[in-house]
PDB file of C-alpha atoms in Angstrom:
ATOM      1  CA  UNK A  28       6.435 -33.840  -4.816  1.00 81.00           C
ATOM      2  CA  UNK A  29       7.105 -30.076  -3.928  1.00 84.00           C
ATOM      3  CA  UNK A  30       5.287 -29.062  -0.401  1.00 86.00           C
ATOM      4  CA  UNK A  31       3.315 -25.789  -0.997  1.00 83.00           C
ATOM      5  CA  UNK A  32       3.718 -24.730   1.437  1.00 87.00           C
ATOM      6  CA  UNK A  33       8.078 -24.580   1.419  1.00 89.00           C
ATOM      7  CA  UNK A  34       6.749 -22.511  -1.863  1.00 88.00           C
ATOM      8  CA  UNK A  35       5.572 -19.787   0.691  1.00 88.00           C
ATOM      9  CA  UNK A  36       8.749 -19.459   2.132  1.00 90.00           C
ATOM     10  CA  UNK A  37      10.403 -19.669  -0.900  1.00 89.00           C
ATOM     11  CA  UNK A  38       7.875 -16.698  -1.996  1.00 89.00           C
ATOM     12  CA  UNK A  39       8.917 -14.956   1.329  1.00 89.00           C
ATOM     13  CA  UNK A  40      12.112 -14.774   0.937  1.00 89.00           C
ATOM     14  CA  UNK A  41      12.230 -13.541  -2.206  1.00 89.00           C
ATOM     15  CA  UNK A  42       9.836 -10.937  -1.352  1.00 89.00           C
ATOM     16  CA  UNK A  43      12.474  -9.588   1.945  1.00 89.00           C
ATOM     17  CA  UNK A  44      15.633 -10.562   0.800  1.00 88.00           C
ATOM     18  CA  UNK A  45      16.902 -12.345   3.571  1.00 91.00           C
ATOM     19  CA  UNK A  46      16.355 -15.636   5.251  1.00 90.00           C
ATOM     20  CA  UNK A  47      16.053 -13.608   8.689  1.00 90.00           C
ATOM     21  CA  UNK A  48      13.337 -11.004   7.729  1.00 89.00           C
ATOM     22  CA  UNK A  49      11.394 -13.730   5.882  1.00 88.00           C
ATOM     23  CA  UNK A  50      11.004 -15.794   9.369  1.00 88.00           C
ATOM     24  CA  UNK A  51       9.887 -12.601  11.223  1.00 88.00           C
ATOM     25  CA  UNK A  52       7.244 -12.397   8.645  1.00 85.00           C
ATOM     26  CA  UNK A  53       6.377 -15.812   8.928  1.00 87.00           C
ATOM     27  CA  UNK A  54       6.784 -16.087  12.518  1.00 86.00           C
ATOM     28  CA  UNK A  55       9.418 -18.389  12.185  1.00 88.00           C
ATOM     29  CA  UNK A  56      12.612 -19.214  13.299  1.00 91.00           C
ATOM     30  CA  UNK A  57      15.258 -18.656  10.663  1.00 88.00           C
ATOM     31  CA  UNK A  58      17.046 -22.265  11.105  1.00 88.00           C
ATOM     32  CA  UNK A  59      13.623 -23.069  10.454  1.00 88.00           C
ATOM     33  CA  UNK A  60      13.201 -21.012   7.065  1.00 89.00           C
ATOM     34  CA  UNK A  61      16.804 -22.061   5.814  1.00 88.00           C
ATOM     35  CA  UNK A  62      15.508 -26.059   6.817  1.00 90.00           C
ATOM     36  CA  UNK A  63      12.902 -25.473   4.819  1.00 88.00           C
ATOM     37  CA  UNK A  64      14.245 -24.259   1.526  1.00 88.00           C
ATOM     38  CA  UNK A  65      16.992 -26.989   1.984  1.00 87.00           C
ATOM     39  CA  UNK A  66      14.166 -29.588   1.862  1.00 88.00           C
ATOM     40  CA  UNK A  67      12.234 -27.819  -1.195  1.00 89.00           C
ATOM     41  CA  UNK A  68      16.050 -28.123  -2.840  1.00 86.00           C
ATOM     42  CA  UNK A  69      16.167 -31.213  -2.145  1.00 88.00           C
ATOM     43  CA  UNK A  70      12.469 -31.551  -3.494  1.00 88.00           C
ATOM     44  CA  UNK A  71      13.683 -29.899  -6.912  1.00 88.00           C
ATOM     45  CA  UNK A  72      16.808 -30.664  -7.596  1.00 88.00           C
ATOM     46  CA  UNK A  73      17.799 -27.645  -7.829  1.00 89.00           C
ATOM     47  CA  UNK A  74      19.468 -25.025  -6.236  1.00 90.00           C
ATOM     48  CA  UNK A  75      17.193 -22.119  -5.494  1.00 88.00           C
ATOM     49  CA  UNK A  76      19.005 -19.167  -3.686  1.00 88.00           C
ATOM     50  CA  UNK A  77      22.747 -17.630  -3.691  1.00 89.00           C
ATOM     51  CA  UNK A  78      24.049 -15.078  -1.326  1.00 86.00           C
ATOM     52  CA  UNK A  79      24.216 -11.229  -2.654  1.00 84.00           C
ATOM     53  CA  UNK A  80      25.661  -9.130  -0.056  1.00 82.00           C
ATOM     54  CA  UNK A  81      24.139  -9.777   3.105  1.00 84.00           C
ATOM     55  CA  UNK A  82      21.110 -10.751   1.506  1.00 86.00           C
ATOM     56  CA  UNK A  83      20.504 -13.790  -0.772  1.00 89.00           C
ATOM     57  CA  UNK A  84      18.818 -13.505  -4.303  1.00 89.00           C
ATOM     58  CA  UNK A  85      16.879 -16.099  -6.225  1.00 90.00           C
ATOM     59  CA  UNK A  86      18.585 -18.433  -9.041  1.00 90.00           C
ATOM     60  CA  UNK A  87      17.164 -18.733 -12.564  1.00 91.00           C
ATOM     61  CA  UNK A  88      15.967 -22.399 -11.069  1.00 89.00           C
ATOM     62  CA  UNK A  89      14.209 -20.576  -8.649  1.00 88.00           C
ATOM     63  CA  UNK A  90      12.831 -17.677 -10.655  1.00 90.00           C
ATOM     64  CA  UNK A  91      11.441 -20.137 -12.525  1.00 89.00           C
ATOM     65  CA  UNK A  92       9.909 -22.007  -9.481  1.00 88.00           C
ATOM     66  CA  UNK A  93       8.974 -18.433  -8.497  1.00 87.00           C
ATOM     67  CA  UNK A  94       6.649 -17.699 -10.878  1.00 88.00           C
ATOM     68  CA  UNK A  95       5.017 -21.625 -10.484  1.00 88.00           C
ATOM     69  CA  UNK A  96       4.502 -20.604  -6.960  1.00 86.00           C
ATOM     70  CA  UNK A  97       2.597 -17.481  -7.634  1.00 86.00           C
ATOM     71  CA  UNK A  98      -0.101 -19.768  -9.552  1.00 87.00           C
ATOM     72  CA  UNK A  99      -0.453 -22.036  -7.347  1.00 83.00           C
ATOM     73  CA  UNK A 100      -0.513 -20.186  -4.100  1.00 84.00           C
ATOM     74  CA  UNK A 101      -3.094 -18.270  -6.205  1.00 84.00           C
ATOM     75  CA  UNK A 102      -4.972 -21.748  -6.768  1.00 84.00           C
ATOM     76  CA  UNK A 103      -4.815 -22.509  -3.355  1.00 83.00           C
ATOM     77  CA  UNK A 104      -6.648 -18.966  -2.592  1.00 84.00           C
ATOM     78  CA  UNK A 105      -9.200 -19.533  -4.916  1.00 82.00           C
ATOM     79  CA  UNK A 106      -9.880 -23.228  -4.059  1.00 81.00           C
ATOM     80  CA  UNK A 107     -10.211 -21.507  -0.129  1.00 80.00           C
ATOM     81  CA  UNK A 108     -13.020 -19.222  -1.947  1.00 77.00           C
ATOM     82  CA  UNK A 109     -14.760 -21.698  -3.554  1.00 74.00           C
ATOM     83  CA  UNK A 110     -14.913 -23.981  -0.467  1.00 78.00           C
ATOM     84  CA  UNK A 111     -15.932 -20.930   1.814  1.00 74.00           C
ATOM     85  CA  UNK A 112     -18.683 -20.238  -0.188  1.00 64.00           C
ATOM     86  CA  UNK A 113     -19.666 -23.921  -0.392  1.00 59.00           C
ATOM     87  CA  UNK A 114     -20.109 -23.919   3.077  1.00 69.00           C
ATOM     88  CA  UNK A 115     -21.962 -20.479   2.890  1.00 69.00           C
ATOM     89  CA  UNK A 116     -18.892 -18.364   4.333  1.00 64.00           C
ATOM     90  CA  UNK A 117     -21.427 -15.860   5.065  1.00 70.00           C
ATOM     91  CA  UNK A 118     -19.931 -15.271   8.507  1.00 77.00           C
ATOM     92  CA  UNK A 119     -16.363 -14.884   9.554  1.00 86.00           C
ATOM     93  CA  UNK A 120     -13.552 -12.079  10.049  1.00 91.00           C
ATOM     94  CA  UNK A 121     -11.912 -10.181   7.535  1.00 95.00           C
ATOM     95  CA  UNK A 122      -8.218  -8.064   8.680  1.00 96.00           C
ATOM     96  CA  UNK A 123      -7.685  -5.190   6.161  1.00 97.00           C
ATOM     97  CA  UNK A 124      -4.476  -2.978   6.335  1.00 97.00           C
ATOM     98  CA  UNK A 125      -5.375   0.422   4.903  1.00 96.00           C
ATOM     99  CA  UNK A 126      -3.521   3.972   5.575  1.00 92.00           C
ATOM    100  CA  UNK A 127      -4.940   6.473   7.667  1.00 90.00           C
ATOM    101  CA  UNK A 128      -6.805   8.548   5.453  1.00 90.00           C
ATOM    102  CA  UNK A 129      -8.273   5.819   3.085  1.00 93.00           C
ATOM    103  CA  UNK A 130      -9.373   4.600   6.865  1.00 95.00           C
ATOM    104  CA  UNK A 131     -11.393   7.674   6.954  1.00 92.00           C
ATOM    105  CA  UNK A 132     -12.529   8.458   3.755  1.00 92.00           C
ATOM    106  CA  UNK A 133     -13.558   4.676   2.932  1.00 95.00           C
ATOM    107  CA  UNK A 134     -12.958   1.818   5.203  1.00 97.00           C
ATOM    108  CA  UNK A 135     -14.932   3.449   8.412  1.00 97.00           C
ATOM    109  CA  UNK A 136     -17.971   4.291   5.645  1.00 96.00           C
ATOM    110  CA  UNK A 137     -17.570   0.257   3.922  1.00 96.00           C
ATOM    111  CA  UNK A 138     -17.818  -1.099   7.940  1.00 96.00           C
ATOM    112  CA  UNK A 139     -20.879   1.003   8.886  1.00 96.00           C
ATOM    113  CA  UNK A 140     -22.266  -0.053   5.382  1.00 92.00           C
ATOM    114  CA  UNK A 141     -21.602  -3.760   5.717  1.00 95.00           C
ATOM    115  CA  UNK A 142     -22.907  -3.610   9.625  1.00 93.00           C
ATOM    116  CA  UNK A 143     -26.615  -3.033   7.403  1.00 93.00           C
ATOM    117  CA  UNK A 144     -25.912  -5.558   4.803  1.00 91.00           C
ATOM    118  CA  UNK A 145     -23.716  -7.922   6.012  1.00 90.00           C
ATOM    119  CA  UNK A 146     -23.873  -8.288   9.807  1.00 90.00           C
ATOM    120  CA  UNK A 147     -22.149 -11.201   9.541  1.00 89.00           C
ATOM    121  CA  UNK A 148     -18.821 -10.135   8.496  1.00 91.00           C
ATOM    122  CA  UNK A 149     -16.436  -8.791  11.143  1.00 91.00           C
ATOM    123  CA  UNK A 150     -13.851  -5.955   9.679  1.00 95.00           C
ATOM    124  CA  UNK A 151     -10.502  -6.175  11.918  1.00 96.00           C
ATOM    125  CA  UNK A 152      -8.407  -2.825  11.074  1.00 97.00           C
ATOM    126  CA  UNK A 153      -4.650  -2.330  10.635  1.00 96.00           C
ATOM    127  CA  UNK A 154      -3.815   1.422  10.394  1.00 94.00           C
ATOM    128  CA  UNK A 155      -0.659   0.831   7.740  1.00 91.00           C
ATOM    129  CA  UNK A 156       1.005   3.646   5.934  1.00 79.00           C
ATOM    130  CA  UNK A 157       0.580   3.019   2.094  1.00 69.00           C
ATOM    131  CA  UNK A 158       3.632   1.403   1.168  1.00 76.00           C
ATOM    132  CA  UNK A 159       3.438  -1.013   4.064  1.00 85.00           C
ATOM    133  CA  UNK A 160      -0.128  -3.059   3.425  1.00 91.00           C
ATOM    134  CA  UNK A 161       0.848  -4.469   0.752  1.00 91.00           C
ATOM    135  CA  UNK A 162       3.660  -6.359   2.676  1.00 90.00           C
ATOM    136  CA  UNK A 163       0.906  -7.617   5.438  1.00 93.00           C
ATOM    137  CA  UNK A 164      -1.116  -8.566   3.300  1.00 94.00           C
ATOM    138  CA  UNK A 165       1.558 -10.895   1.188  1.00 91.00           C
ATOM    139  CA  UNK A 166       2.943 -12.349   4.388  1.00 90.00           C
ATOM    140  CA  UNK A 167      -0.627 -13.284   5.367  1.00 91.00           C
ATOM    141  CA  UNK A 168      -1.368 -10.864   8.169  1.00 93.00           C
ATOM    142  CA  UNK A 169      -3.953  -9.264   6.186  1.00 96.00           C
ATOM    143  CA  UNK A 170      -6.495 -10.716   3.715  1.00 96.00           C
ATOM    144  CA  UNK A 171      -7.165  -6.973   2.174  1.00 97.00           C
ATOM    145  CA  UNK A 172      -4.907  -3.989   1.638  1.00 96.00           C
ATOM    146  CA  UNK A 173      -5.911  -0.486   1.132  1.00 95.00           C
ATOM    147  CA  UNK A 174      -2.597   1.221  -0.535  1.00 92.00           C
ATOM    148  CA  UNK A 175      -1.439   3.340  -2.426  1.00 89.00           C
ATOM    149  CA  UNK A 176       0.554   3.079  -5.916  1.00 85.00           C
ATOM    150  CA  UNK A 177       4.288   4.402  -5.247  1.00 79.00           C
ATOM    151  CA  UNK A 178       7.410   4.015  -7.278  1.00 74.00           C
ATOM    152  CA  UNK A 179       8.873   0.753  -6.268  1.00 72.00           C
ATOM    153  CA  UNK A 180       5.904  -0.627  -5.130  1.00 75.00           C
ATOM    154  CA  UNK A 181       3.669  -3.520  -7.144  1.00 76.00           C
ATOM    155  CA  UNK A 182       2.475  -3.313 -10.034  1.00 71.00           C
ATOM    156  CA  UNK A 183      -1.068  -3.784 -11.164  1.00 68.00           C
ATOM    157  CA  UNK A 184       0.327  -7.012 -13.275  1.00 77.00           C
ATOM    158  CA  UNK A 185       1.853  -8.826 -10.113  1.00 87.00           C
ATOM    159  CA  UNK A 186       1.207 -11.980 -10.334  1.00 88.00           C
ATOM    160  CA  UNK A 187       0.653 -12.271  -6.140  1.00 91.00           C
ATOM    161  CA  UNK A 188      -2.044 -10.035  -6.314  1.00 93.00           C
ATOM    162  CA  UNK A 189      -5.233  -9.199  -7.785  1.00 94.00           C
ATOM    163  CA  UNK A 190      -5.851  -5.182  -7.750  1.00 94.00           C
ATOM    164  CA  UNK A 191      -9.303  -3.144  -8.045  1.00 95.00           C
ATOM    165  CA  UNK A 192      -8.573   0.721  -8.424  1.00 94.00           C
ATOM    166  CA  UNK A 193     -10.625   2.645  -6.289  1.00 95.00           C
ATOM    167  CA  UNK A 194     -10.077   6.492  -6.908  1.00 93.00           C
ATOM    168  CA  UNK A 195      -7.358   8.680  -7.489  1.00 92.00           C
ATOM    169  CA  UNK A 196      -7.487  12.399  -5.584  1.00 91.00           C
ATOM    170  CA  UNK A 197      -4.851  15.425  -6.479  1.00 92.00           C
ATOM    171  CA  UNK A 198      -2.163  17.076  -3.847  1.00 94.00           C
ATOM    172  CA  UNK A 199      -3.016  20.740  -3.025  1.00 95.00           C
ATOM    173  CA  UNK A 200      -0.006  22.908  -2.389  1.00 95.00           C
ATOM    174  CA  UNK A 201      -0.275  24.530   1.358  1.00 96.00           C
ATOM    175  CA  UNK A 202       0.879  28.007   1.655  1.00 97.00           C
ATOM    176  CA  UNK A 203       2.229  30.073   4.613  1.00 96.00           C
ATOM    177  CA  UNK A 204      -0.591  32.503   5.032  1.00 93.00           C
ATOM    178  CA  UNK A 205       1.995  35.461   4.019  1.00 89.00           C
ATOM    179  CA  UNK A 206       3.455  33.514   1.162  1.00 92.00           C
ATOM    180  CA  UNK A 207       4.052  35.589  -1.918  1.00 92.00           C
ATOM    181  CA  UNK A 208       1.819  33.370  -3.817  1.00 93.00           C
ATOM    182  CA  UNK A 209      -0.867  33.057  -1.307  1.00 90.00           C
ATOM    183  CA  UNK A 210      -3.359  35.152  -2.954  1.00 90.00           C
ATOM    184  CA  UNK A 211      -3.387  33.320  -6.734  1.00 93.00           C
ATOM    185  CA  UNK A 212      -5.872  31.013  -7.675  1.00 94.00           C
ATOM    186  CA  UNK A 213      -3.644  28.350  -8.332  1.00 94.00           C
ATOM    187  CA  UNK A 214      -0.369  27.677  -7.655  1.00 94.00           C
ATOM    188  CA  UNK A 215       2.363  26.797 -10.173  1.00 94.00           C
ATOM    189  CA  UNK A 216       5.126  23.797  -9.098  1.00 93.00           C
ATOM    190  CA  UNK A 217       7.491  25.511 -10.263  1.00 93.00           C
ATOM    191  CA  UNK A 218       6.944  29.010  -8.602  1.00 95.00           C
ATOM    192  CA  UNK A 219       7.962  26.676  -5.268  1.00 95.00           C
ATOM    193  CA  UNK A 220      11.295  25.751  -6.652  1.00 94.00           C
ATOM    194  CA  UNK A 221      13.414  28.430  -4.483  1.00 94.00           C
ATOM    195  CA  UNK A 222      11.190  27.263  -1.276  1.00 95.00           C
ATOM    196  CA  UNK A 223      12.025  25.254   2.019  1.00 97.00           C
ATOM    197  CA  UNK A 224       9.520  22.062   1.786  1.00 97.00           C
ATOM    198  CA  UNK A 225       7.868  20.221   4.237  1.00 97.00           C
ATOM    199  CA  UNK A 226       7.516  16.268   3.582  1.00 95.00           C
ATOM    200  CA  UNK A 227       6.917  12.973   4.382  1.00 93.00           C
ATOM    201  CA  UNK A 228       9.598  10.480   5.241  1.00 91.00           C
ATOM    202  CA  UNK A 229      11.093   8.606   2.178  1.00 89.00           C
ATOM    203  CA  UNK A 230       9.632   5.564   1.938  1.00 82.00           C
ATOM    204  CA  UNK A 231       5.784   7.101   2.237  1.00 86.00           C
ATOM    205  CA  UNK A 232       4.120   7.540  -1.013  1.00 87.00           C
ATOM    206  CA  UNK A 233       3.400  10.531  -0.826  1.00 90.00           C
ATOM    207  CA  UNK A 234       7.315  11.686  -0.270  1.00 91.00           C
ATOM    208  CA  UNK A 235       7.251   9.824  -3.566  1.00 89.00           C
ATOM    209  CA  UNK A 236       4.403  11.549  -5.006  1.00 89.00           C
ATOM    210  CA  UNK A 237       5.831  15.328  -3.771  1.00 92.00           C
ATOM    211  CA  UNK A 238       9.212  14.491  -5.622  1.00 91.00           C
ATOM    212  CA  UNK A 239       8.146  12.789  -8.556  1.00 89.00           C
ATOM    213  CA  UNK A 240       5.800  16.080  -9.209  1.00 91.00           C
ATOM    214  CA  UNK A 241       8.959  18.458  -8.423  1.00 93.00           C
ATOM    215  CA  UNK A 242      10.775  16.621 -10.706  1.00 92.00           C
ATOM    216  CA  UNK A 243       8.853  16.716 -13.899  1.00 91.00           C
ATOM    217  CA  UNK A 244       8.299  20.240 -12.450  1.00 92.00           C
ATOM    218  CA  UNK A 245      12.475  20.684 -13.498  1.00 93.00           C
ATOM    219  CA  UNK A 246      13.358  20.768  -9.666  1.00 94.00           C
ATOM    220  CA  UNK A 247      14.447  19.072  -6.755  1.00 95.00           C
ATOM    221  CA  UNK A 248      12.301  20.202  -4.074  1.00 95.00           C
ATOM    222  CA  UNK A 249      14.455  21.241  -0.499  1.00 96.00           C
ATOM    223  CA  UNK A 250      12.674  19.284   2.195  1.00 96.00           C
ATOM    224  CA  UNK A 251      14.161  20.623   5.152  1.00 97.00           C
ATOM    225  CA  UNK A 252      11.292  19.265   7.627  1.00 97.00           C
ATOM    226  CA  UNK A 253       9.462  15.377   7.546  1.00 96.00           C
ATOM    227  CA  UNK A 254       6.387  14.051   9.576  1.00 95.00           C
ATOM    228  CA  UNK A 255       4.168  11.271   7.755  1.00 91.00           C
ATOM    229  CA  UNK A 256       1.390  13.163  10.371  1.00 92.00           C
ATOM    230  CA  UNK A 257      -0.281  15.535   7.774  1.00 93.00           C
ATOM    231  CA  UNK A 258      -1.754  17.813  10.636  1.00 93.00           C
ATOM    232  CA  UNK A 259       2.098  18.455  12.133  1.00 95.00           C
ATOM    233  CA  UNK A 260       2.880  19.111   8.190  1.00 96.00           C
ATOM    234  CA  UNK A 261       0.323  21.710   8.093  1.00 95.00           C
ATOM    235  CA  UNK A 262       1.209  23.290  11.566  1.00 95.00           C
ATOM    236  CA  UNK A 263       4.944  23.248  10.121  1.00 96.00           C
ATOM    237  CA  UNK A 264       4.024  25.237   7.104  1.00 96.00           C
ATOM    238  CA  UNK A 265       1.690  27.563   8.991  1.00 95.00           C
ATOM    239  CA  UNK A 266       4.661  28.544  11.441  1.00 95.00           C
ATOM    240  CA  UNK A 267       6.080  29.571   7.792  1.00 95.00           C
ATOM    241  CA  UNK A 268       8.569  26.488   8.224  1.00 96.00           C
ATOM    242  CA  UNK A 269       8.132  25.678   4.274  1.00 96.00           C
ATOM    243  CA  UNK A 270       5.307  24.972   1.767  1.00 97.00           C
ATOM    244  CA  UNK A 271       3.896  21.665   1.258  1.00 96.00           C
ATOM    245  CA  UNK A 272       1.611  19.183  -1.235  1.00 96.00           C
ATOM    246  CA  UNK A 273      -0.694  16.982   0.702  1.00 95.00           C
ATOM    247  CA  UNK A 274      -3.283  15.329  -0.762  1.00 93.00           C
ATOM    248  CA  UNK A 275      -7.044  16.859  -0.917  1.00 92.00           C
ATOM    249  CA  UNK A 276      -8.318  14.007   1.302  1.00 88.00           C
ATOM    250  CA  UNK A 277      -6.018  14.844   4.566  1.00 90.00           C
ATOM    251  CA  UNK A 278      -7.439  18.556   4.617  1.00 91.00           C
ATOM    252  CA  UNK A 279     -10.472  18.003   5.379  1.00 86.00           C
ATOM    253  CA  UNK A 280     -11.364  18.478   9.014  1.00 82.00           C
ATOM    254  CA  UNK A 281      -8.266  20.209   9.949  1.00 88.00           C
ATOM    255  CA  UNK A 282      -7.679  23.531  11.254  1.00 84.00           C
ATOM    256  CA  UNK A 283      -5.962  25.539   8.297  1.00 91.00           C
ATOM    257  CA  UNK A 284      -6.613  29.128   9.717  1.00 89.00           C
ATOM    258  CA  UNK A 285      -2.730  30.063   9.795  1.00 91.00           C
ATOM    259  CA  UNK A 286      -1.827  28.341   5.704  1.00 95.00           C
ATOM    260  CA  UNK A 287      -3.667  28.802   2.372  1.00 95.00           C
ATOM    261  CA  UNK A 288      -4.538  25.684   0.134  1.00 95.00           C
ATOM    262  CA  UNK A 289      -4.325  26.376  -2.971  1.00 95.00           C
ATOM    263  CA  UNK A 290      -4.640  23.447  -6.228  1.00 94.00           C
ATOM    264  CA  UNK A 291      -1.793  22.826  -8.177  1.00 93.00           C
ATOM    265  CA  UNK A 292      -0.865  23.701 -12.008  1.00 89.00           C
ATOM    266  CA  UNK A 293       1.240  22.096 -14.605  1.00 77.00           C
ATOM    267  CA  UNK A 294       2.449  18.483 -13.976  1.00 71.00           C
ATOM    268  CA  UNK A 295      -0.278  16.806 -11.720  1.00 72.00           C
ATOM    269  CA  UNK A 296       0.357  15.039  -8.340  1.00 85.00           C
ATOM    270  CA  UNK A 297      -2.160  12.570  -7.838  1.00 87.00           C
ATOM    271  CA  UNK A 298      -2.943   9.911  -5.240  1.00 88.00           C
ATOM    272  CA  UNK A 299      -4.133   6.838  -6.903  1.00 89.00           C
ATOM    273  CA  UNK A 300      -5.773   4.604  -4.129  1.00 92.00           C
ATOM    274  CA  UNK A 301      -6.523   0.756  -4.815  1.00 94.00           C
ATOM    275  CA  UNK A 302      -8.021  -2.510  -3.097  1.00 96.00           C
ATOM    276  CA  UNK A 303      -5.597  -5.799  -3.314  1.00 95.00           C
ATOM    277  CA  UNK A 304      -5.930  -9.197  -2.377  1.00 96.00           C
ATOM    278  CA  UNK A 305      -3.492 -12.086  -2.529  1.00 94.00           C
ATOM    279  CA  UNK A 306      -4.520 -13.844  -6.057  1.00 92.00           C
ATOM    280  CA  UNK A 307      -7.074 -15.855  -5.752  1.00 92.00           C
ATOM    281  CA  UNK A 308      -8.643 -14.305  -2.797  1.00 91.00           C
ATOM    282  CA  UNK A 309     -11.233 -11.988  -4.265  1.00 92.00           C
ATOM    283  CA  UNK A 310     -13.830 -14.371  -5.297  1.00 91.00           C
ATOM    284  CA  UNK A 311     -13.453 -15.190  -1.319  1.00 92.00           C
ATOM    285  CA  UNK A 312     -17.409 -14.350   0.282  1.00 91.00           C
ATOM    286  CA  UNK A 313     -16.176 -12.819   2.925  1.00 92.00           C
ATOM    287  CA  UNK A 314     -13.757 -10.393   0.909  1.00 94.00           C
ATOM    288  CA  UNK A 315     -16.024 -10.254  -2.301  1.00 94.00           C
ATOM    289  CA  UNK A 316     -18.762  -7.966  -0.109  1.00 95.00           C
ATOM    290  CA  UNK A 317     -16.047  -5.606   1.582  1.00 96.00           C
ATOM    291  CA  UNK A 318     -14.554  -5.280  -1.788  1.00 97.00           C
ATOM    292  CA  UNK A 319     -17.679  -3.800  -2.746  1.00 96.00           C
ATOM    293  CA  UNK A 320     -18.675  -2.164   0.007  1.00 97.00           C
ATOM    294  CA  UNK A 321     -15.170  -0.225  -0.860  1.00 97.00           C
ATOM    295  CA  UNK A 322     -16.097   0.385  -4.188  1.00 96.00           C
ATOM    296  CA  UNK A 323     -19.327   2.294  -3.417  1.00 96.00           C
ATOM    297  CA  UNK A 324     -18.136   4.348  -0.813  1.00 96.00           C
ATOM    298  CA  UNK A 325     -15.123   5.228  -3.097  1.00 95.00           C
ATOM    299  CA  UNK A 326     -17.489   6.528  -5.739  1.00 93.00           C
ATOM    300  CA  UNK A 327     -19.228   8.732  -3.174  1.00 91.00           C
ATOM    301  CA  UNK A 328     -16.091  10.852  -2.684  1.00 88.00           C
ATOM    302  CA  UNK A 329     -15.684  14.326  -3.943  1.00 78.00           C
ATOM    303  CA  UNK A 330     -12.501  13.918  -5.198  1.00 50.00           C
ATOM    304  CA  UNK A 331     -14.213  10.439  -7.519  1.00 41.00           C
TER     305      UNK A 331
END
């Protein structure tokens, strides 16, 4: 009979590529890891991984066990839901990874909201950039992600998760105060084409959101600056370093006396913000409420 949980570490693996980064995410050793999938090989009859580079990659046997695993890790979640709430589960921690702003703009409103309603649940905050929740929350370090969608990144159809959008908010363009366009009402993408560009790192969604927006724009956009810190961004542009899209959200608040933000015409760049939970786990009564709780405060935002 196949141990569920060797499936974990087979799902682990998979997931990071290598034997080695799967243990650190499963605080593990990696003679450990490799033990283990020798056993579920054993288990199967099959063998499960090959080597690809300096990585290993998955075998059609173990594609196929794959996608069995995702069910019934899924199962598992669920049949942790249903007993929770058997017991009344009404009580107990819940650690969500969310990114910065999505902290701000919904998490910090959900906790103060749940404080009223549902004293007993405990909230236990990761600040995660967008594109790195997601893993936490698959290697079980989080029960709840806050993310972002980004090329690359999960899709809505993944069978480890289960995904509730929340809201979606545009990317202004900031201006140098003495930019030629500065004045204008709007500003075109491709007016910016001939510009020096402030970014994010690659890897951060938003990077991916700037670029993907420059490109349908018919450009490659010149970053010759990156800070994931939207504040340094806009203190970048305001020393007239470059121009910039950040989205709406990360304005607010800041001190934007020396750069004009101005929206954005022609092809849209748009943050699209979610909830996720490992499959399974958002029937859970602790996660069910903050799930919620998320979902209101999303629909109070401006940007909704």
């Amino acid at each position: 009979m196949i141990d569920p949980r060797r499936l974990r570490i087979l799902r682990a693996v998979a997931d990071h590529r290598t034997v080695t980064a799967a243990a650190a995410a499963l605080y593990l050793t990696p003679s450990a890891v490799s033990q283990q999938l020798a056993a579920l090989e054993q288990e199967t009859g099959h063998v499960l991984l090959t080597r690809s580079g300096r990585g290993v990659r998955l075998t059609a046997a173990g594609e196929i066990l794959l996608g069995h695993a995702h069910e019934v890790l899924a199962q598992l979640e669920r049949a942790e839901a249903e007993l929770a709430a058997y017991a009344g589960g009404s009580a107990g921690e819940v650690t969500v990874a969310a990114f910065a702003t999505g902290i701000a703009e919904v998490l910090a409103p959900a906790i103060a909201r749940l404080a009223l309603e549902q004293p007993g649940i405990r909230l236990r905050v990761r600040d995660a950039e967008g594109d790195q929740s997601l893993p936490l929350l698959l290697d079980g370090e989080a029960d709840l992600a806050l993310a972002v969608e980004y090329r690359g990144g999960p899709g809505a159809d993944d069978a480890r998760l289960s995904v509730l959008p929340l809201y979606a908010e545009p990317f202004d363009a900031v201006l140098p105060s003495g930019h030629p366009l500065a004045d204008l009402p709007a500003v075109s993408l491709a007016d910016l084409s001939d510009s020096d560009w402030v970014g994010q790192y690659p890897g951060n969604p938003c990077h991916d959101v700037t670029l993907l927006a420059c490109e349908l724009a018919g450009f490659q956009p010149r970053f010759m600056h990156s800070s994931d810190d939207f504040r340094a961004v806009a203190a970048l542009v305001g020393a007239g370093a470059g121009v910039a899209l950040v989205p709406r959200s990360a304005l607010r608040g800041m001190d934007l006396k020396e750069v004009q933000v101005r929206p954005v015409t022609g092809p849209a760049a748009t943050r699209r913000v979610f909830a996720a939970t490992r499959r399974g786990g958002e029937t859970h009564p602790l996660i069910a409420p903050v799930l919620a709780a998320l979902v209101r405060e999303s629909e109070r935002l401006p940007t909704h």
